[in-house]
Amino acid sequence: GMPAPPPPVLAPRRKSRKIKVGTVDVGGDAPVSVQSMTTTPTTDINATLQQIAELTATGCDIVRVACPSQDDADALPAIAQKSQIPVIADIHFQPKYVYAAIDAGCAAVRVNPGNIRKFDDQVGSIAKAAKDAGVSIRIGVNAGSLDRRIMEKHGKATPEALVESAVWEASLFEEHDFHDFKISVKHNDPVVMVRAYQLLAERGDWPLHLGVTEAGPAFQGTIKSATAFGALLSQGIGDTIRVSLSAPPAEEVKVGNQILESLNLRPRKLEIVSCPSCGRAQVDVYTLADQVTAGLEGMTVPLRVAVMGCVVNGPGEAREADLGVASGNGKGQIFVKGEVIKTVPEDQIVETLIAEAERLAEQMGEP
Ligand code: SF4
């Protein structure tokens, strides 16, 4: 039969040019990718590779590693070679590590112009080395490390200041006929950040890497990132994203994936449709939803599982989902594809849902 039409998105993608970050395309019609950054010392090659493997398994597309010293630079070849996903070296202050990262086989290098003194003199040779090696660059402008000249002109890290810095650095690379770069203009305030990316998006066709920097601990950082990325992605702006959390990087990846899935920018996987419960609830919905979510963690097929507290919206939502329960009177009606297949006592709801979900997932090709 006909393939199902792609799920609707909120806006057409902004037209950006496509660059390569190793095996991952960024920009153009490439899917919006998810990035994170390792927290292990880069010099600890095994720990770093282990964390990269965990990030890869969580659905991370591209990983960045910090390179603050020569010892870190020396670890890059082994990391770049053994990582399952493209590695970006994150370089501040020292242009010499840019060359080291390129030689090490990194897929890309992130440079922060504000933090590389005399950077402007080096752009030509960096562009040449990168082009010869097929390595792309991210121009990573950050509110916390804006060029002094631009800070003096604007007084603080306004959207206009971030964009002026980014466009200036982009022009330096373009003067050397180097175009394989993406840009970020990060700020910790989602309003400033969104405005900066909107302004930047109008100035050129560079692929854009979205980030709210120093977004905070998991709860605040998740909401700041989701709000800011949602505002931009819903206007078609953004080609790759990195959620910054003061939390383990796998959590960043989960949040990033969930943001993209919510906007239909990445195929949805497991989705729990659970009600908030209310005074009508006849079952402890929070516990039920948590237990079902925990029991199905890691499932990769697009299964919608409805967990509903009572019969008001319960049967309706449970019917719309692949699988669901509507609770009442100490029992749970279990729905599969819209049909009640059985009614079980409350204490068997979780195990029944998990068993049915696994059976459905197997039919859908879950390994
Ligand atoms: Fe309340 Fe029932 Fe709706 Fe849940 S499904 S929020 S318990 S009315």
Coordinates of N, CA, C and O and ligand atoms in Angstrom, one line a residue, residues 275-282 285 308-314, ligand 1:
C275 N -3.2 10.5 32.3 CA -4.0 11.6 32.7 C -3.4 12.2 34.0 O -2.6 11.5 34.7
P276 N -3.7 13.4 34.3 CA -3.1 14.0 35.5 C -3.8 13.5 36.8 O -3.3 13.8 37.9
S277 N -4.8 12.8 36.6 CA -5.8 12.3 37.7 C -6.5 13.5 38.3 O -6.0 14.7 38.1
C278 N -7.6 13.3 38.9 CA -8.3 14.4 39.5 C -9.2 13.7 40.6 O -9.0 12.6 40.9
G279 N -10.1 14.5 41.1 CA -11.0 14.0 42.2 C -11.8 12.8 41.8 O -12.4 12.1 42.6
R280 N -11.9 12.5 40.5 CA -12.6 11.3 40.1 C -11.8 10.0 40.0 O -12.4 9.0 39.8
A281 N -10.5 10.2 40.1 CA -9.6 9.0 39.9 C -10.0 7.9 40.9 O -10.2 8.2 42.1
Q282 N -10.0 6.7 40.3 CA -10.3 5.6 41.2 C -9.1 4.7 41.3 O -9.2 3.5 41.7
V285 N -3.0 7.1 39.8 CA -2.5 7.2 38.4 C -1.0 7.5 38.3 O -0.3 7.0 37.5
M308 N -5.1 5.8 32.3 CA -6.2 6.7 32.6 C -6.8 6.4 33.9 O -7.1 5.2 34.2
G309 N -7.2 7.4 34.7 CA -7.6 7.2 36.0 C -9.1 6.8 36.2 O -9.4 6.2 37.2
C310 N -9.9 7.1 35.2 CA -11.3 6.7 35.4 C -12.0 6.6 34.0 O -11.3 6.6 33.0
V311 N -13.3 6.4 34.1 CA -14.0 6.1 32.8 C -14.4 7.4 32.1 O -15.1 7.3 31.0
V312 N -14.1 8.6 32.6 CA -14.6 9.8 31.8 C -13.9 9.9 30.5 O -14.6 9.9 29.4
N313 N -12.6 10.1 30.5 CA -11.8 10.1 29.2 C -11.1 8.8 29.0 O -10.5 8.6 27.9
G314 N -11.1 8.0 30.0 CA -10.3 6.7 29.9 C -10.6 5.9 28.7 O -9.7 5.7 27.9
Ligands
SF4_1 FE1 -9.8 12.7 36.1 FE2 -10.6 10.5 34.9 FE3 -9.7 12.5 33.5 FE4 -8.0 11.0 34.9 S1 -9.3 10.3 33.2 S2 -8.1 13.3 34.8 S3 -9.2 10.6 36.7 S4 -11.5 12.6 34.8

